[in-house]
Every structure is written in C-alpha cells, then in structure tokens.
C-alpha cells in the first residue's frame, strides 16, 4: 500500500510466520517468549497446600505424603542431587563395639522409659522419615541431649587420660617394627613343650601353714622385715652370661616375660631394652625405673586418680603394694630354721652387703619355641613346703593390695573375704 498525500502513514499488513509441519501437527520450533522457561505439568484438580515448608527438608510426615502432590508427578525434576567426588570415598568400620559391663542395658532402659512417658510422642516420631539434612539435625540433637540431661549417660564412663611415655622417643631413632595390641592378642604358641631346668640357685625357708587359718576374725598384723631383695636385669646376671655361651638364643627374666604377655591389658607406660649381640637377643629393663613396682587396680573401671602427692595416687599405691609384697612374702615363713639349699648359692650376694638376704631361689629354665628360637628365662621362688605325701613343693607368694574402698567401688574386702571367693 502506498502512502497517501498529506504525509499520513498508512498501516502495513505483515503476514505472520506460519510453521508448516508436514509430518505431524503443532509448532516445530519453540517460540522465543517461551525459551528457557521451566514447565511443570499440573492438574486443575490438585489441592492447594503450604506455600513453603521449612521442616520438610529435615522430616516428612508420611501421613501427608500424597495429599498435596501433583497427580502428574512432575515435582522430582527440581530435586537437587549432590554428586560427591569418589576420590574422597573412605571405608567406614561398621563393626559393633563391645560395650563394657557397666554400660550394657542402660540406654535400652532409657528408651523404654521414654516410650512409657511419651505416649503418643513415640508413635508420632515413628512416622517421621529422615531426609537430606535430617541426619545432621538428628546428630546435632543427640549431641545436645546428654548436656540437657546432666550428662547422665557419661557419668559412669571411665575418664580418658593421656599418660606420659616412660621413655622419650628421639627423632633420629629408626622404627624397625610396630606391633599393635590386636596383633599381639592373636599370637599364640600352642605347640610349646614343657620347659626344662638348666640350673637352680639360692636357698629357701619353709612356709608356715598356720597362715592358712588366718581370716577376718583371726587376723595377724603385717610385720616389717628388713631383708635385701635383688632385682637384677638380664645382662647383669652372671648365670645367664655363662649360659649364653652354650644354651639358647633369647634371654629374659620372668618379670619381663610376664609384662610382655600381659601388655594388651596394661594401661600404664613401660618400656624394655632389647640388645642384639650376634644372633642372640637379651631382654633387659632399665635401672631406677618403675618397672619393678606392682601396680594397683590398673585395669579397673575406676582406676586410681593421679593427684600428685595424694596417698591414693598410682605411684604411691604401687610403692605400698611392693612394700607389702616384700614383707608379706617373708613374714609367712618359718624363720630361724634351716633353709632348703640348692647346689649353687645365690649368684647376687656380694661380700659388701651387710644385711640379711631374703628367702629366694632362682630356677633357670629353657623352652624350645620352634623356628630356631630357644628361650632361657630366670624364674623365682619364695619358699618351699611339704606336700600331702611329703614331697617338696616350691611356692611363690604374692599379696593383693586393697586401697580405699570408697574410691574403688565401695566394697570392703573384709566383709566378703570369708563368704565370697576371690
């Protein structure tokens, strides 16, 4: 159409674009105004629900799961999926931890009480389903729960203590082998034969059987007996030095072997020195250390607290227990009577010692542990006695020390000694 005279613009007619779809019906291309616009199918029969539900991210009530959902089910297209990097994947140990006896059944009882008091609360929570962030919220609430309850669940748990090492590990030391407790627990030597005696030294006093009749009503006070006790390490033993030339290739004392065999139960720090001379190994203890002290309630649920100079500190109790054992092992003997003597005397007696040496004998024994390992150990006896048929029986005497009963479980041994087995 042409413009009319006088400058007036005449409207133009522009034909719209018609999309031809020869293979079907409907438009072939997406209109520009509808590009990048999300679309979700809907039904006019859908119910109107909540505009925003912040609790739905953590918990979802199954009772209303399908009430406000669309009949066409298009809501999953906006769901967020978090893809984690597989390089950060770690295996998690799901082994069930064995609870100590004092914890068994405690939490289960609390759950029964909650169900009884909560009533409808317990049945309502059973319908809740944990979703994405619900796990984090649940863990956060569980961590706060003991604080709100006055730490009821943790009041009976033993405190975790970090103890000082018995020896300072220097940075220039080279690690040869590391052995953890689980590996040591699985070790066993079922095919070890009975040991044989190589040499016996020392002299022993006879045990006084009248102490078998001591009880709570017929007690005897502990006496102080000043005698000399030798705690000689392996390499300082002249008998082991002599035997190392002809017998065995591994040498130790009974105290060192007992410490190694019970190491998986130990809680206090200790260390031993291993010297390799040629193809022979010598297990030694350090001088002037607490290795020779006897611990008290070391593996108890409520061990002694380390309060420095307190009478009930672990070190003071160990000193007391060692003192009691030394005196008790000599008090129950028939002093003043002739001793039973082995062919060889005590190898540790020197002319410079002015006091009386304790009743002790040393038995050097040999065990064949297979694989070319032959163990030589020095064992000790405290006394000797006559058996029912008149045969000689060698005795080792030990005393179990009781400390403050108010701090060690509240049970006095005096009330249980005559009526309950140890």
mmCIF file of N, CA and C in Angstrom, residues 2 36 54 113 129 135 142 147 202-203 211 316 337 343 348 351 375 385 389 417:
data_model
loop_
_atom_site.group_PDB
_atom_site.id
_atom_site.type_symbol
_atom_site.label_atom_id
_atom_site.label_comp_id
_atom_site.label_asym_id
_atom_site.label_seq_id
_atom_site.Cartn_x
_atom_site.Cartn_y
_atom_site.Cartn_z
ATOM 1 N N UNK A 2 0.478 2.205 -0.758
ATOM 2 C CA UNK A 2 1.248 3.439 -0.864
ATOM 3 C C UNK A 2 0.766 4.422 0.166
ATOM 4 N N UNK A 36 13.759 -21.228 27.625
ATOM 5 C CA UNK A 36 14.394 -21.235 28.960
ATOM 6 C C UNK A 36 13.389 -21.010 30.079
ATOM 7 N N UNK A 54 9.544 -25.296 55.717
ATOM 8 C CA UNK A 54 10.983 -25.406 56.014
ATOM 9 C C UNK A 54 11.306 -26.715 56.729
ATOM 10 N N UNK A 113 11.757 -46.197 79.051
ATOM 11 C CA UNK A 113 11.126 -45.150 79.851
ATOM 12 C C UNK A 113 10.568 -44.045 78.971
ATOM 13 N N UNK A 129 10.173 -39.578 58.603
ATOM 14 C CA UNK A 129 11.174 -40.136 57.714
ATOM 15 C C UNK A 129 12.311 -39.136 57.578
ATOM 16 N N UNK A 135 19.666 -35.977 58.863
ATOM 17 C CA UNK A 135 20.709 -36.712 59.569
ATOM 18 C C UNK A 135 21.586 -35.774 60.372
ATOM 19 N N UNK A 142 21.303 -35.165 69.142
ATOM 20 C CA UNK A 142 21.813 -36.221 70.012
ATOM 21 C C UNK A 142 23.022 -35.762 70.802
ATOM 22 N N UNK A 147 23.881 -33.130 77.436
ATOM 23 C CA UNK A 147 24.042 -31.889 78.185
ATOM 24 C C UNK A 147 22.737 -31.494 78.872
ATOM 25 N N UNK A 202 70.350 -70.602 95.036
ATOM 26 C CA UNK A 202 69.744 -69.929 96.167
ATOM 27 C C UNK A 202 69.314 -70.876 97.260
ATOM 28 N N UNK A 203 68.647 -70.312 98.273
ATOM 29 C CA UNK A 203 68.160 -71.071 99.429
ATOM 30 C C UNK A 203 66.786 -70.553 99.823
ATOM 31 N N UNK A 211 49.419 -69.778 108.634
ATOM 32 C CA UNK A 211 48.823 -68.624 107.950
ATOM 33 C C UNK A 211 47.660 -69.040 107.052
ATOM 34 N N UNK A 316 52.163 -43.900 94.517
ATOM 35 C CA UNK A 316 52.202 -44.197 95.949
ATOM 36 C C UNK A 316 51.555 -45.546 96.254
ATOM 37 N N UNK A 337 64.795 -71.438 111.218
ATOM 38 C CA UNK A 337 65.007 -72.854 110.948
ATOM 39 C C UNK A 337 65.960 -73.019 109.763
ATOM 40 N N UNK A 343 72.099 -76.682 94.965
ATOM 41 C CA UNK A 343 73.522 -76.994 94.826
ATOM 42 C C UNK A 343 74.364 -75.731 94.699
ATOM 43 N N UNK A 348 73.780 -63.410 93.398
ATOM 44 C CA UNK A 348 73.801 -61.953 93.510
ATOM 45 C C UNK A 348 74.290 -61.473 94.874
ATOM 46 N N UNK A 351 80.026 -59.691 99.062
ATOM 47 C CA UNK A 351 80.599 -59.552 100.398
ATOM 48 C C UNK A 351 80.346 -58.169 100.985
ATOM 49 N N UNK A 375 64.374 -70.161 74.241
ATOM 50 C CA UNK A 375 64.260 -69.134 75.281
ATOM 51 C C UNK A 375 64.859 -69.638 76.586
ATOM 52 N N UNK A 385 57.644 -76.003 100.720
ATOM 53 C CA UNK A 385 56.774 -76.637 101.702
ATOM 54 C C UNK A 385 56.648 -78.126 101.377
ATOM 55 N N UNK A 389 51.950 -85.842 100.565
ATOM 56 C CA UNK A 389 52.682 -87.108 100.600
ATOM 57 C C UNK A 389 54.139 -86.925 100.998
ATOM 58 N N UNK A 417 35.594 -61.500 102.415
ATOM 59 C CA UNK A 417 36.693 -62.462 102.340
ATOM 60 C C UNK A 417 36.279 -63.858 102.786
#
